[in-house]
Amino acid sequence: MKENIFIAQPADGEAINSITARAGVFSEEEVSCVAEIWDEYLVHGAEGCGYHFLVFREGGRALGFASYGFRDLTDGVYDLFWIATDSETRRGGVGRKLLSATEAEIRKLGGRIVIAETSGTAPYDGTRKFYESMGYRADAVIKDFYRANDDLFIYVKRL
Amino acid sequence: MKENIFIAQPADGEAINSITARAGVFSEEEVSCVAEIWDEYLVHGAEGCGYHFLVFREGGRALGFASYGFRDLTDGVYDLFWIATDSETRRGGVGRKLLSATEAEIRKLGGRIVIAETSGTAPYDGTRKFYESMGYRADAVIKDFYRANDDLFIYVKRL
């Protein structure tokens, strides 16, 4: 794998949970959701639980992570569940490197399509621009999905 | 609940698995998927596993079923995972009654939106027409999603 990118190990858990907690855009419920799938990953492994985790690690500490997994009943569709970088290290290209590495891993697994779902609200403006700059296209928007005035954007990248 | 509609009980399992196996449109993998979530429902219950099951029962036998569940991290979005009726009793309105009852249950749970994902291929022409006739709108189409030439249609109904 590319420089600084590793398959997440148990010792990365603390940094991962800290990154989501401090990201600023995630609700308490979303932070708990990441913690839950991380726990499943620790217990059952990526193959067993369906959640893969990659980290960008520097000086022994994870500065960002991505989580992805196969969408059941499809031929080669993978969901990007979460991607987040340490709030102190933004703009360092960590997110781009993580997403590129995630796509490379998905390709190795035979993936054809990556789906990234995100919110249409202002706090996610940067996230949507990030996906667009990485070659993702918003193939679908479902109005008021998450809640009133919070649309679902479904970004699609064909590998 | 309306006439003939019941919360699925363990004794309905055989009929449910037989309905999916004989439906004609489901792959072996999809038939197994229904069997797996049914097993989870038996062991953990709808609250524990997130999969609710309703059946249309007549003369003690399930002639159709619907499975639905809450979409995590949303305010009131429910997915219709599966709906199928016995291949010998089609056109008897069983599907319409099941879907109406499912929507009523979702409304009771505080649901605002029902999502039904289906395929754009010819064998699903009837399914798409069925959703459209029930007030669902294809808010999104993702090309070649399930596999090449098999698009994902995301039907949305706002309750």
GROMACS .gro file of C-alpha atoms in nm:
model
  318
    1MET     CA    1   0.000   0.000   0.000
    2LYS     CA    2   0.104   0.362  -0.046
    3GLU     CA    3   0.316   0.557   0.197
    4ASN     CA    4   0.150   0.616   0.535
    5ILE     CA    5  -0.154   0.404   0.449
    6PHE     CA    6  -0.213   0.091   0.655
    7ILE     CA    7  -0.486  -0.158   0.730
    8ALA     CA    8  -0.615  -0.040   1.067
    9GLN     CA    9  -0.486  -0.225   1.372
   10PRO     CA   10  -0.636  -0.246   1.724
   11ALA     CA   11  -0.398   0.026   1.845
   12ASP     CA   12  -0.554   0.273   1.596
   13GLY     CA   13  -0.892   0.256   1.770
   14GLU     CA   14  -0.829   0.536   2.015
   15ALA     CA   15  -0.717   0.776   1.740
   16ILE     CA   16  -1.009   0.678   1.515
   17ASN     CA   17  -1.266   0.742   1.785
   18SER     CA   18  -1.094   1.066   1.878
   19ILE     CA   19  -1.094   1.184   1.514
   20THR     CA   20  -1.469   1.130   1.476
   21ALA     CA   21  -1.544   1.288   1.814
   22ARG     CA   22  -1.343   1.601   1.727
   23ALA     CA   23  -1.443   1.622   1.358
   24GLY     CA   24  -1.713   1.873   1.435
   25VAL     CA   25  -1.960   1.758   1.169
   26PHE     CA   26  -2.067   1.428   1.323
   27SER     CA   27  -2.359   1.393   1.563
   28GLU     CA   28  -2.321   1.198   1.885
   29GLU     CA   29  -2.515   0.917   1.718
   30GLU     CA   30  -2.273   0.912   1.425
   31VAL     CA   31  -1.972   0.908   1.657
   32SER     CA   32  -2.126   0.608   1.837
   33CYS     CA   33  -2.191   0.440   1.504
   34VAL     CA   34  -1.823   0.458   1.410
   35ALA     CA   35  -1.729   0.321   1.753
   36GLU     CA   36  -1.973   0.032   1.707
   37ILE     CA   37  -1.847  -0.073   1.366
   38TRP     CA   38  -1.489  -0.039   1.490
   39ASP     CA   39  -1.573  -0.279   1.773
   40GLU     CA   40  -1.721  -0.524   1.522
   41TYR     CA   41  -1.407  -0.491   1.311
   42LEU     CA   42  -1.191  -0.572   1.615
   43VAL     CA   43  -1.396  -0.877   1.708
   44HIS     CA   44  -1.482  -1.022   1.367
   45GLY     CA   45  -1.229  -0.869   1.127
   46ALA     CA   46  -1.309  -0.703   0.795
   47GLU     CA   47  -1.416  -1.027   0.631
   48GLY     CA   48  -1.641  -1.126   0.919
   49CYS     CA   49  -1.819  -0.795   0.976
   50GLY     CA   50  -1.806  -0.638   0.630
   51TYR     CA   51  -1.637  -0.318   0.748
   52HIS     CA   52  -1.286  -0.252   0.623
   53PHE     CA   53  -1.075   0.017   0.788
   54LEU     CA   54  -0.770   0.194   0.647
   55VAL     CA   55  -0.568   0.452   0.836
   56PHE     CA   56  -0.320   0.721   0.741
   57ARG     CA   57  -0.051   0.688   1.007
   58GLU     CA   58   0.239   0.920   1.075
   59GLY     CA   59   0.478   0.894   1.367
   60GLY     CA   60   0.280   0.594   1.488
   61ARG     CA   61  -0.048   0.783   1.517
   62ALA     CA   62  -0.352   0.764   1.287
   63LEU     CA   63  -0.429   1.108   1.142
   64GLY     CA   64  -0.725   0.988   0.941
   65PHE     CA   65  -0.924   0.680   0.853
   66ALA     CA   66  -1.161   0.546   0.594
   67SER     CA   67  -1.414   0.267   0.633
   68TYR     CA   68  -1.571   0.087   0.340
   69GLY     CA   69  -1.747  -0.238   0.260
   70PHE     CA   70  -1.916  -0.450  -0.003
   71ARG     CA   71  -2.281  -0.381  -0.080
   72ASP     CA   72  -2.463  -0.714  -0.058
   73LEU     CA   73  -2.647  -0.845  -0.362
   74THR     CA   74  -2.447  -0.635  -0.608
   75ASP     CA   75  -2.166  -0.713  -0.846
   76GLY     CA   76  -1.877  -0.499  -0.729
   77VAL     CA   77  -2.044  -0.210  -0.547
   78TYR     CA   78  -1.864  -0.079  -0.239
   79ASP     CA   79  -1.990   0.177   0.010
   80LEU     CA   80  -1.758   0.432   0.159
   81PHE     CA   81  -1.911   0.440   0.507
   82TRP     CA   82  -1.685   0.693   0.672
   83ILE     CA   83  -1.385   0.903   0.593
   84ALA     CA   84  -1.243   1.155   0.837
   85THR     CA   85  -0.914   1.322   0.912
   86ASP     CA   86  -0.778   1.474   1.228
   87SER     CA   87  -0.917   1.824   1.267
   88GLU     CA   88  -0.564   1.953   1.332
   89THR     CA   89  -0.417   1.809   1.013
   90ARG     CA   90  -0.676   1.912   0.754
   91ARG     CA   91  -0.567   2.031   0.411
   92GLY     CA   92  -0.255   1.816   0.428
   93GLY     CA   93  -0.389   1.582   0.162
   94VAL     CA   94  -0.457   1.308   0.417
   95GLY     CA   95  -0.817   1.271   0.301
   96ARG     CA   96  -0.719   1.250  -0.066
   97LYS     CA   97  -0.453   0.991   0.005
   98LEU     CA   98  -0.695   0.787   0.214
   99LEU     CA   99  -0.967   0.798  -0.050
  100SER     CA  100  -0.724   0.706  -0.330
  101ALA     CA  101  -0.595   0.415  -0.124
  102THR     CA  102  -0.950   0.305  -0.047
  103GLU     CA  103  -1.036   0.307  -0.417
  104ALA     CA  104  -0.721   0.106  -0.494
  105GLU     CA  105  -0.820  -0.154  -0.232
  106ILE     CA  106  -1.175  -0.170  -0.369
  107ARG     CA  107  -1.037  -0.221  -0.720
  108LYS     CA  108  -0.821  -0.509  -0.589
  109LEU     CA  109  -1.135  -0.667  -0.445
  110GLY     CA  110  -1.302  -0.649  -0.786
  111GLY     CA  111  -1.507  -0.338  -0.712
  112ARG     CA  112  -1.652  -0.142  -1.004
  113ILE     CA  113  -1.842   0.133  -0.821
  114VAL     CA  114  -1.789   0.332  -0.500
  115ILE     CA  115  -2.088   0.495  -0.334
  116ALA     CA  116  -2.042   0.782  -0.088
  117GLU     CA  117  -2.354   0.912   0.078
  118THR     CA  118  -2.345   1.252   0.243
  119SER     CA  119  -2.557   1.542   0.354
  120GLY     CA  120  -2.659   1.843   0.150
  121THR     CA  121  -2.628   2.083   0.444
  122ALA     CA  122  -2.375   2.364   0.468
  123PRO     CA  123  -2.140   2.189   0.717
  124TYR     CA  124  -2.088   1.927   0.444
  125ASP     CA  125  -2.009   2.175   0.164
  126GLY     CA  126  -1.640   2.088   0.195
  127THR     CA  127  -1.714   1.715   0.196
  128ARG     CA  128  -1.920   1.739  -0.124
  129LYS     CA  129  -1.650   1.947  -0.293
  130PHE     CA  130  -1.392   1.693  -0.179
  131TYR     CA  131  -1.584   1.405  -0.341
  132GLU     CA  132  -1.639   1.607  -0.659
  133SER     CA  133  -1.269   1.689  -0.681
  134MET     CA  134  -1.195   1.317  -0.645
  135GLY     CA  135  -1.410   1.228  -0.945
  136TYR     CA  136  -1.737   1.147  -0.769
  137ARG     CA  137  -2.066   1.258  -0.922
  138ALA     CA  138  -2.388   1.319  -0.731
  139ASP     CA  139  -2.606   1.075  -0.924
  140ALA     CA  140  -2.897   1.120  -0.685
  141VAL     CA  141  -3.035   1.366  -0.436
  142ILE     CA  142  -3.319   1.266  -0.204
  143LYS     CA  143  -3.479   1.572  -0.050
  144ASP     CA  144  -3.528   1.595   0.328
  145PHE     CA  145  -3.381   1.250   0.373
  146TYR     CA  146  -3.182   1.273   0.695
  147ARG     CA  147  -3.439   1.520   0.830
  148ALA     CA  148  -3.629   1.823   0.701
  149ASN     CA  149  -3.391   2.045   0.499
  150ASP     CA  150  -3.116   1.783   0.515
  151ASP     CA  151  -3.094   1.611   0.177
  152LEU     CA  152  -2.913   1.289   0.095
  153PHE     CA  153  -2.651   1.321  -0.180
  154ILE     CA  154  -2.546   0.989  -0.331
  155TYR     CA  155  -2.202   1.029  -0.487
  156VAL     CA  156  -2.092   0.764  -0.733
  157LYS     CA  157  -1.748   0.692  -0.874
  158ARG     CA  158  -1.696   0.428  -1.140
  159LEU     CA  159  -1.352   0.273  -1.107
  160MET     CA  160  -5.409  -0.418   1.191
  161LYS     CA  161  -5.614  -0.466   0.875
  162GLU     CA  162  -5.783  -0.787   0.780
  163ASN     CA  163  -5.543  -1.072   0.700
  164ILE     CA  164  -5.236  -0.870   0.798
  165PHE     CA  165  -5.032  -0.994   1.093
  166ILE     CA  166  -4.695  -0.948   1.251
  167ALA     CA  167  -4.503  -1.253   1.127
  168GLN     CA  168  -4.474  -1.544   1.367
  169PRO     CA  169  -4.223  -1.831   1.371
  170ALA     CA  170  -4.474  -2.060   1.197
  171ASP     CA  171  -4.478  -1.825   0.894
  172GLY     CA  172  -4.111  -1.894   0.820
  173GLU     CA  173  -4.168  -2.191   0.594
  174ALA     CA  174  -4.422  -2.004   0.379
  175ILE     CA  175  -4.199  -1.694   0.361
  176ASN     CA  176  -3.899  -1.891   0.243
  177SER     CA  177  -4.113  -2.083  -0.001
  178ILE     CA  178  -4.259  -1.757  -0.143
  179THR     CA  179  -3.915  -1.610  -0.212
  180ALA     CA  180  -3.784  -1.938  -0.356
  181ARG     CA  181  -4.079  -1.963  -0.597
  182ALA     CA  182  -4.109  -1.591  -0.679
  183GLY     CA  183  -3.907  -1.633  -0.995
  184VAL     CA  184  -3.734  -1.296  -0.983
  185PHE     CA  185  -3.499  -1.354  -0.691
  186SER     CA  186  -3.150  -1.497  -0.731
  187GLU     CA  187  -3.031  -1.778  -0.507
  188GLU     CA  188  -2.831  -1.517  -0.315
  189GLU     CA  189  -3.140  -1.305  -0.259
  190VAL     CA  190  -3.342  -1.605  -0.143
  191SER     CA  191  -3.063  -1.683   0.107
  192CYS     CA  192  -3.060  -1.320   0.219
  193VAL     CA  193  -3.432  -1.334   0.309
  194ALA     CA  194  -3.372  -1.661   0.496
  195GLU     CA  195  -3.086  -1.501   0.690
  196ILE     CA  196  -3.278  -1.194   0.800
  197TRP     CA  197  -3.575  -1.415   0.889
  198ASP     CA  198  -3.345  -1.619   1.114
  199GLU     CA  199  -3.223  -1.299   1.278
  200TYR     CA  200  -3.583  -1.190   1.329
  201LEU     CA  201  -3.664  -1.523   1.498
  202VAL     CA  202  -3.364  -1.501   1.729
  203HIS     CA  203  -3.353  -1.129   1.811
  204GLY     CA  204  -3.700  -0.999   1.726
  205ALA     CA  205  -3.775  -0.691   1.515
  206GLU     CA  206  -3.641  -0.449   1.776
  207GLY     CA  207  -3.319  -0.644   1.823
  208CYS     CA  208  -3.230  -0.707   1.460
  209GLY     CA  209  -3.392  -0.410   1.286
  210TYR     CA  210  -3.596  -0.624   1.046
  211HIS     CA  211  -3.972  -0.612   1.082
  212PHE     CA  212  -4.186  -0.873   0.906
  213LEU     CA  213  -4.555  -0.854   0.822
  214VAL     CA  214  -4.751  -1.132   0.656
  215PHE     CA  215  -5.079  -1.156   0.470
  216ARG     CA  216  -5.232  -1.475   0.607
  217GLU     CA  217  -5.539  -1.660   0.483
  218GLY     CA  218  -5.656  -1.997   0.607
  219GLY     CA  219  -5.358  -2.004   0.840
  220ARG     CA  220  -5.102  -1.974   0.561
  221ALA     CA  221  -4.892  -1.671   0.466
  222LEU     CA  222  -4.960  -1.574   0.104
  223GLY     CA  223  -4.722  -1.281   0.109
  224PHE     CA  224  -4.484  -1.091   0.331
  225ALA     CA  225  -4.311  -0.757   0.363
  226SER     CA  226  -3.993  -0.677   0.552
  227TYR     CA  227  -3.893  -0.325   0.649
  228GLY     CA  228  -3.669  -0.146   0.894
  229PHE     CA  229  -3.540   0.186   1.020
  230ARG     CA  230  -3.250   0.347   0.835
  231ASP     CA  231  -2.986   0.433   1.095
  232LEU     CA  232  -2.879   0.795   1.135
  233THR     CA  233  -3.196   0.936   0.979
  234ASP     CA  234  -3.503   1.099   1.121
  235GLY     CA  235  -3.788   0.872   1.018
  236VAL     CA  236  -3.657   0.693   0.708
  237TYR     CA  237  -3.761   0.330   0.665
  238ASP     CA  238  -3.639   0.087   0.404
  239LEU     CA  239  -3.873  -0.163   0.247
  240PHE     CA  240  -3.627  -0.451   0.222
  241TRP     CA  241  -3.850  -0.715   0.067
  242ILE     CA  242  -4.205  -0.758  -0.045
  243ALA     CA  243  -4.328  -1.072  -0.219
  244THR     CA  244  -4.648  -1.261  -0.268
  245ASP     CA  245  -4.715  -1.623  -0.343
  246SER     CA  246  -4.672  -1.683  -0.715
  247GLU     CA  247  -5.008  -1.865  -0.723
  248THR     CA  248  -5.204  -1.578  -0.568
  249ARG     CA  249  -5.075  -1.280  -0.767
  250ARG     CA  250  -5.314  -1.007  -0.875
  251GLY     CA  251  -5.534  -1.070  -0.571
  252GLY     CA  252  -5.430  -0.740  -0.416
  253VAL     CA  253  -5.215  -0.914  -0.156
  254GLY     CA  254  -4.914  -0.700  -0.242
  255ARG     CA  255  -5.112  -0.375  -0.223
  256LYS     CA  256  -5.261  -0.469   0.113
  257LEU     CA  257  -4.920  -0.565   0.248
  258LEU     CA  258  -4.758  -0.244   0.130
  259SER     CA  259  -5.041  -0.029   0.269
  260ALA     CA  260  -5.015  -0.208   0.602
  261THR     CA  261  -4.637  -0.165   0.602
  262GLU     CA  262  -4.676   0.209   0.544
  263ALA     CA  263  -4.932   0.230   0.825
  264GLU     CA  264  -4.690   0.055   1.063
  265ILE     CA  265  -4.406   0.283   0.956
  266ARG     CA  266  -4.628   0.585   1.016
  267LYS     CA  267  -4.704   0.454   1.366
  268LEU     CA  268  -4.329   0.430   1.431
  269GLY     CA  269  -4.289   0.796   1.334
  270GLY     CA  270  -4.164   0.728   0.982
  271ARG     CA  271  -4.176   1.008   0.724
  272ILE     CA  272  -4.021   0.839   0.422
  273VAL     CA  273  -4.024   0.488   0.277
  274ILE     CA  274  -3.743   0.382   0.044
  275ALA     CA  275  -3.786   0.088  -0.192
  276GLU     CA  276  -3.484  -0.007  -0.400
  277THR     CA  277  -3.534  -0.224  -0.703
  278SER     CA  278  -3.385  -0.322  -1.034
  279GLY     CA  279  -3.439  -0.153  -1.369
  280THR     CA  280  -3.439  -0.481  -1.562
  281ALA     CA  281  -3.739  -0.625  -1.748
  282PRO     CA  282  -3.828  -0.891  -1.487
  283TYR     CA  283  -3.889  -0.601  -1.246
  284ASP     CA  284  -4.117  -0.402  -1.481
  285GLY     CA  285  -4.418  -0.517  -1.281
  286THR     CA  286  -4.249  -0.432  -0.951
  287ARG     CA  287  -4.170  -0.078  -1.063
  288LYS     CA  288  -4.526  -0.029  -1.192
  289PHE     CA  289  -4.655  -0.161  -0.860
  290TYR     CA  290  -4.452   0.094  -0.662
  291GLU     CA  291  -4.555   0.374  -0.896
  292SER     CA  292  -4.922   0.280  -0.862
  293MET     CA  293  -4.877   0.290  -0.483
  294GLY     CA  294  -4.750   0.649  -0.490
  295TYR     CA  295  -4.375   0.584  -0.502
  296ARG     CA  296  -4.153   0.800  -0.721
  297ALA     CA  297  -3.817   0.696  -0.863
  298ASP     CA  298  -3.613   0.982  -0.718
  299ALA     CA  299  -3.285   0.827  -0.828
  300VAL     CA  300  -3.148   0.586  -1.084
  301ILE     CA  301  -2.790   0.462  -1.058
  302LYS     CA  302  -2.679   0.306  -1.386
  303ASP     CA  303  -2.525  -0.043  -1.390
  304PHE     CA  304  -2.550  -0.065  -1.013
  305TYR     CA  305  -2.637  -0.428  -0.947
  306ARG     CA  306  -2.429  -0.528  -1.250
  307ALA     CA  307  -2.378  -0.407  -1.608
  308ASN     CA  308  -2.719  -0.318  -1.759
  309ASP     CA  309  -2.893  -0.363  -1.425
  310ASP     CA  310  -2.971  -0.019  -1.283
  311LEU     CA  311  -3.074   0.064  -0.928
  312PHE     CA  312  -3.406   0.249  -0.899
  313ILE     CA  313  -3.460   0.419  -0.566
  314TYR     CA  314  -3.831   0.467  -0.510
  315VAL     CA  315  -3.937   0.715  -0.244
  316LYS     CA  316  -4.273   0.767  -0.081
  317ARG     CA  317  -4.332   1.050   0.161
  318LEU     CA  318  -4.594   0.951   0.417
   0.00000   0.00000   0.00000
